[in-house]
Amino acid sequence: MKDLGADVLAVSVDSPEKNRDVVEKAKLGFPILSDANCEMIDGYGVRHIGASMEGGDIARPAVFILDGDGTIVWRMITDNYRIRVRPETIVEQLQQLAK
Amino acid sequence: MTDHQIKAPTTNNDVDAQTLKPSVNYLAWSGPIVTLVGALSYFLYFVQFANLRDFPWVNLPLVALGLFCSVAGVWRAFSNAGYKFLSRALASVGLLFSLGLGVLFCFYIFSLSYQMPGVEGVSQIADTAPSFSLPDENNKTVQLTDFRGKNLVIAFYRGHW
């Protein structure tokens, strides 16, 4: 995705320490932001109330693509949290943007 | 000729083949185990494979198989007079366990994971992206303005169990 001129960010309610584990284990090439208070999650409207194992709030899986002006140009939200967005779909969208 | 080695039958059961103690009721034992393996392995292993996570092609049949074994085990325990109260009770408990687990698993797969909030409140295409300022995994602050002029993919995810 970097080749297509796009940056990537992941966001979850997990702590930075937990996120560091994930980045290292999965060798992610992009950062994970820690949104423990759901500030950004609420900003984008993706809070899933009571959905964590302990009954707390977490993000529902969602992907947004923003252009250079900060406008949302694409989004994908699933109605079933087990079915996630495939990376190929995002790459396609970025290629469209790059045209 | 000596006769002190002759053993007399202890009970009539030794002679009556129909009530000889049958072998271990493998069906009744394997039922709950297979059901448990079927359900747990979904979460512990098969979720990594997108096609198997989206629909549990491996795990649902496994759970069904475990349930079938439990039912067969109970049928065997009750139809064979060689199984006494304890064996039958255990087989029944095994069936209850498999049933409960099977129901929970199906509930999770087919119902629970569809219960998502409505999409009315979610940011929409053509909206200006809401700003944010949060720490990354190295506790360095990252903000929306850092990405001005570049396309950005933001992936929200549930986080870890």
Coordinates of C-alpha atoms in Angstrom, one line a residue:
Chain A
M1 CA 0.0 0.0 0.0
K2 CA 3.0 2.3 0.5
D3 CA 3.8 1.8 -3.1
L4 CA 0.4 3.2 -4.0
G5 CA 1.3 6.3 -2.0
A6 CA -0.9 5.4 1.0
D7 CA -0.2 5.3 4.7
V8 CA -1.9 2.7 6.9
L9 CA -3.0 2.8 10.5
A10 CA -4.8 0.3 12.7
V11 CA -6.8 1.3 15.7
S12 CA -8.1 -0.6 18.7
V13 CA -8.8 -0.2 22.4
D14 CA -5.7 -2.2 23.3
S15 CA -2.9 -0.6 25.2
P16 CA 0.3 0.6 23.4
E17 CA 2.2 -2.3 25.1
K18 CA -0.3 -4.9 23.7
N19 CA -0.1 -3.2 20.3
R20 CA 3.7 -3.4 20.3
D21 CA 3.4 -7.1 20.8
V22 CA 1.1 -7.4 17.8
V23 CA 3.3 -5.2 15.6
E24 CA 6.4 -7.2 16.4
K25 CA 4.7 -10.7 16.1
A26 CA 2.9 -9.9 12.9
K27 CA 5.8 -7.7 11.6
L28 CA 3.3 -5.1 10.6
G29 CA 4.7 -2.3 8.6
F30 CA 2.4 0.2 10.0
P31 CA 1.5 1.6 13.4
I32 CA -1.4 0.6 15.7
L33 CA -3.0 3.4 17.6
S34 CA -4.3 2.8 21.1
D35 CA -7.7 4.3 21.7
A36 CA -8.5 3.1 25.2
N37 CA -11.2 5.7 25.8
C38 CA -12.8 5.2 22.4
E39 CA -12.3 8.8 21.4
M40 CA -11.4 8.1 17.8
I41 CA -13.7 5.1 17.7
D42 CA -16.6 7.5 18.6
G43 CA -15.3 10.1 16.2
Y44 CA -15.8 7.6 13.4
G45 CA -18.9 6.1 14.9
V46 CA -17.6 2.6 15.2
R47 CA -18.1 1.8 18.9
H48 CA -19.4 -1.6 19.6
I49 CA -21.0 -1.4 23.1
G50 CA -20.4 -4.4 25.4
A51 CA -18.7 -6.5 22.8
S52 CA -15.4 -7.3 24.4
M53 CA -14.9 -10.5 26.4
E54 CA -15.3 -8.5 29.7
G55 CA -18.4 -6.7 28.5
G56 CA -16.6 -3.4 27.7
D57 CA -16.7 -1.4 24.5
I58 CA -14.5 -2.0 21.6
A59 CA -14.4 -1.0 17.9
R60 CA -16.4 -2.8 15.3
P61 CA -14.2 -3.9 12.4
A62 CA -14.2 -1.1 9.8
V63 CA -12.0 0.3 7.2
F64 CA -11.9 3.9 5.9
I65 CA -9.8 5.3 3.1
L66 CA -9.1 9.0 3.3
D67 CA -7.7 11.1 0.5
G68 CA -5.0 13.8 0.9
D69 CA -7.5 16.4 1.8
G70 CA -8.8 14.4 4.7
T71 CA -12.1 13.4 3.1
I72 CA -13.4 9.9 3.5
V73 CA -13.6 8.4 0.0
W74 CA -14.4 4.8 0.9
R75 CA -15.5 2.8 3.8
M76 CA -16.3 -0.8 4.6
I77 CA -18.2 -2.0 7.7
T78 CA -19.4 -5.5 8.1
D79 CA -22.6 -6.7 9.6
N80 CA -21.0 -9.8 11.0
Y81 CA -17.8 -9.3 12.9
R82 CA -16.3 -12.6 12.0
I83 CA -16.3 -11.6 8.3
R84 CA -13.6 -9.1 7.7
V85 CA -12.4 -6.9 4.9
R86 CA -9.9 -8.6 2.6
P87 CA -6.6 -6.7 1.9
E88 CA -7.1 -7.2 -1.8
T89 CA -10.3 -5.1 -1.7
I90 CA -8.4 -2.2 0.0
V91 CA -5.6 -2.4 -2.6
E92 CA -8.2 -2.2 -5.4
Q93 CA -9.7 0.9 -3.9
L94 CA -6.3 2.6 -3.5
Q95 CA -5.5 1.8 -7.1
Q96 CA -8.8 3.5 -8.1
L97 CA -7.8 6.5 -6.1
A98 CA -4.4 6.7 -7.6
K99 CA -5.9 7.1 -11.1
Chain B
M1 CA -5.4 -85.4 39.3
T2 CA -6.0 -82.5 41.5
D3 CA -9.1 -80.4 41.7
H4 CA -8.1 -77.6 44.0
Q5 CA -7.4 -75.3 41.0
I6 CA -11.0 -75.5 39.7
K7 CA -12.7 -72.1 40.3
A8 CA -16.4 -72.1 40.8
P9 CA -18.3 -69.3 38.9
T10 CA -18.7 -66.4 41.3
T11 CA -22.1 -65.4 40.0
N12 CA -24.5 -66.5 37.3
N13 CA -23.4 -63.5 35.2
D14 CA -20.2 -65.2 34.2
V15 CA -22.2 -67.8 32.4
D16 CA -24.9 -65.6 31.0
A17 CA -23.4 -63.9 27.9
Q18 CA -26.0 -61.3 27.6
T19 CA -25.1 -59.6 30.8
L20 CA -21.3 -59.8 30.5
K21 CA -19.9 -56.4 31.1
P22 CA -19.5 -54.8 27.7
S23 CA -16.5 -52.8 26.6
V24 CA -16.0 -49.2 27.5
N25 CA -18.7 -47.1 25.9
Y26 CA -16.4 -45.3 23.5
L27 CA -19.3 -43.5 21.8
A28 CA -20.5 -41.9 25.0
W29 CA -16.9 -40.8 25.9
S30 CA -15.9 -39.6 22.5
G31 CA -19.1 -37.5 22.0
P32 CA -18.3 -34.7 24.5
I33 CA -14.6 -34.8 23.6
V34 CA -15.2 -34.4 19.9
T35 CA -17.8 -31.7 20.4
L36 CA -15.4 -29.8 22.7
V37 CA -12.5 -30.2 20.2
G38 CA -14.8 -29.1 17.4
A39 CA -15.9 -26.0 19.2
L40 CA -12.6 -25.0 20.8
S41 CA -10.4 -25.6 17.7
Y42 CA -12.5 -23.0 15.8
F43 CA -11.4 -20.3 18.2
L44 CA -7.9 -21.6 18.8
Y45 CA -6.9 -22.5 15.3
F46 CA -9.3 -22.4 12.4
V47 CA -10.2 -18.7 12.8
Q48 CA -6.8 -17.9 11.1
F49 CA -8.2 -19.2 7.8
A50 CA -10.6 -16.6 6.4
N51 CA -12.8 -19.1 4.5
L52 CA -13.1 -21.3 7.5
R53 CA -13.8 -18.4 9.8
D54 CA -16.5 -16.9 7.7
F55 CA -18.4 -20.2 7.7
P56 CA -17.1 -23.1 10.0
W57 CA -16.8 -25.7 7.3
V58 CA -14.6 -27.8 9.5
N59 CA -15.9 -27.1 13.0
L60 CA -19.7 -27.3 12.5
P61 CA -19.4 -30.9 11.1
L62 CA -17.1 -31.8 14.0
V63 CA -19.5 -30.5 16.5
A64 CA -22.3 -32.3 14.8
L65 CA -20.2 -35.5 14.8
G66 CA -19.6 -35.1 18.6
L67 CA -23.3 -34.7 19.2
F68 CA -24.0 -37.8 17.1
C69 CA -21.5 -39.8 19.1
S70 CA -23.1 -38.7 22.3
V71 CA -26.6 -39.6 21.2
A72 CA -25.3 -43.0 19.9
G73 CA -23.5 -43.5 23.2
V74 CA -26.6 -42.9 25.3
W75 CA -28.6 -45.2 23.0
R76 CA -26.0 -47.9 23.5
A77 CA -25.8 -47.4 27.2
F78 CA -29.6 -47.7 27.7
S79 CA -30.2 -50.5 25.1
N80 CA -27.4 -52.8 26.5
A81 CA -28.4 -54.3 29.8
G82 CA -24.7 -54.7 30.7
Y83 CA -24.4 -51.0 31.4
K84 CA -25.4 -50.1 34.9
F85 CA -26.7 -46.9 36.4
L86 CA -23.4 -45.1 36.6
S87 CA -22.5 -45.7 33.0
R88 CA -25.9 -44.6 31.8
A89 CA -25.8 -41.5 34.0
L90 CA -22.4 -40.6 32.7
A91 CA -23.5 -41.1 29.1
S92 CA -26.5 -38.9 29.7
V93 CA -24.4 -36.2 31.3
G94 CA -22.0 -36.4 28.3
L95 CA -25.0 -35.9 26.0
L96 CA -26.2 -32.9 27.9
F97 CA -22.7 -31.4 27.7
S98 CA -22.4 -32.0 24.0
L99 CA -25.9 -30.5 23.4
G100 CA -25.2 -27.5 25.5
L101 CA -21.9 -26.9 23.8
G102 CA -23.3 -27.5 20.3
V103 CA -26.1 -25.0 21.0
L104 CA -23.7 -22.4 22.3
F105 CA -21.4 -22.8 19.3
C106 CA -24.3 -22.5 16.8
F107 CA -25.6 -19.5 18.7
Y108 CA -22.3 -17.8 18.5
I109 CA -21.8 -18.6 14.8
F110 CA -25.2 -17.8 13.5
S111 CA -26.6 -15.3 15.9
L112 CA -24.3 -13.5 18.2
S113 CA -21.7 -12.5 15.7
Y114 CA -24.4 -10.8 13.6
Q115 CA -25.5 -8.5 16.4
M116 CA -23.8 -5.4 15.3
P117 CA -24.8 -1.9 16.0
G118 CA -26.6 -0.1 13.2
V119 CA -24.6 1.9 10.7
E120 CA -26.4 5.2 11.1
G121 CA -23.7 6.7 13.3
V122 CA -20.7 5.7 11.3
S123 CA -18.8 8.3 9.4
Q124 CA -19.8 8.4 5.7
I125 CA -18.2 8.8 2.4
A126 CA -17.7 12.5 1.5
D127 CA -17.5 13.4 5.2
T128 CA -14.4 15.2 6.4
A129 CA -12.6 12.6 8.4
P130 CA -12.8 13.3 12.1
S131 CA -9.5 14.4 13.6
F132 CA -7.7 12.3 16.1
S133 CA -4.5 12.3 18.3
L134 CA -3.5 9.0 19.8
P135 CA -0.4 7.1 20.9
D136 CA 1.0 4.4 18.7
E137 CA 2.7 1.3 20.0
N138 CA 5.8 3.3 20.9
N139 CA 3.7 5.9 22.8
K140 CA 4.5 8.4 20.1
T141 CA 1.5 10.6 19.3
V142 CA 0.0 10.3 15.9
Q143 CA -2.5 12.8 14.5
L144 CA -4.7 13.1 11.4
T145 CA -2.8 16.2 10.3
D146 CA 0.4 14.1 10.0
F147 CA -1.2 12.5 6.9
R148 CA -2.2 15.7 5.0
G149 CA -1.4 15.3 1.3
K150 CA -1.3 11.5 1.4
N151 CA -4.0 8.8 1.1
L152 CA -4.6 7.0 4.4
V153 CA -6.1 3.7 5.2
I154 CA -7.6 3.4 8.7
A155 CA -8.4 -0.1 9.9
F156 CA -10.4 -0.3 13.2
Y157 CA -10.4 -3.7 14.7
R158 CA -11.7 -5.4 17.8
G159 CA -8.4 -5.9 19.6
H160 CA -7.4 -9.0 21.4
W161 CA -9.4 -11.4 23.5

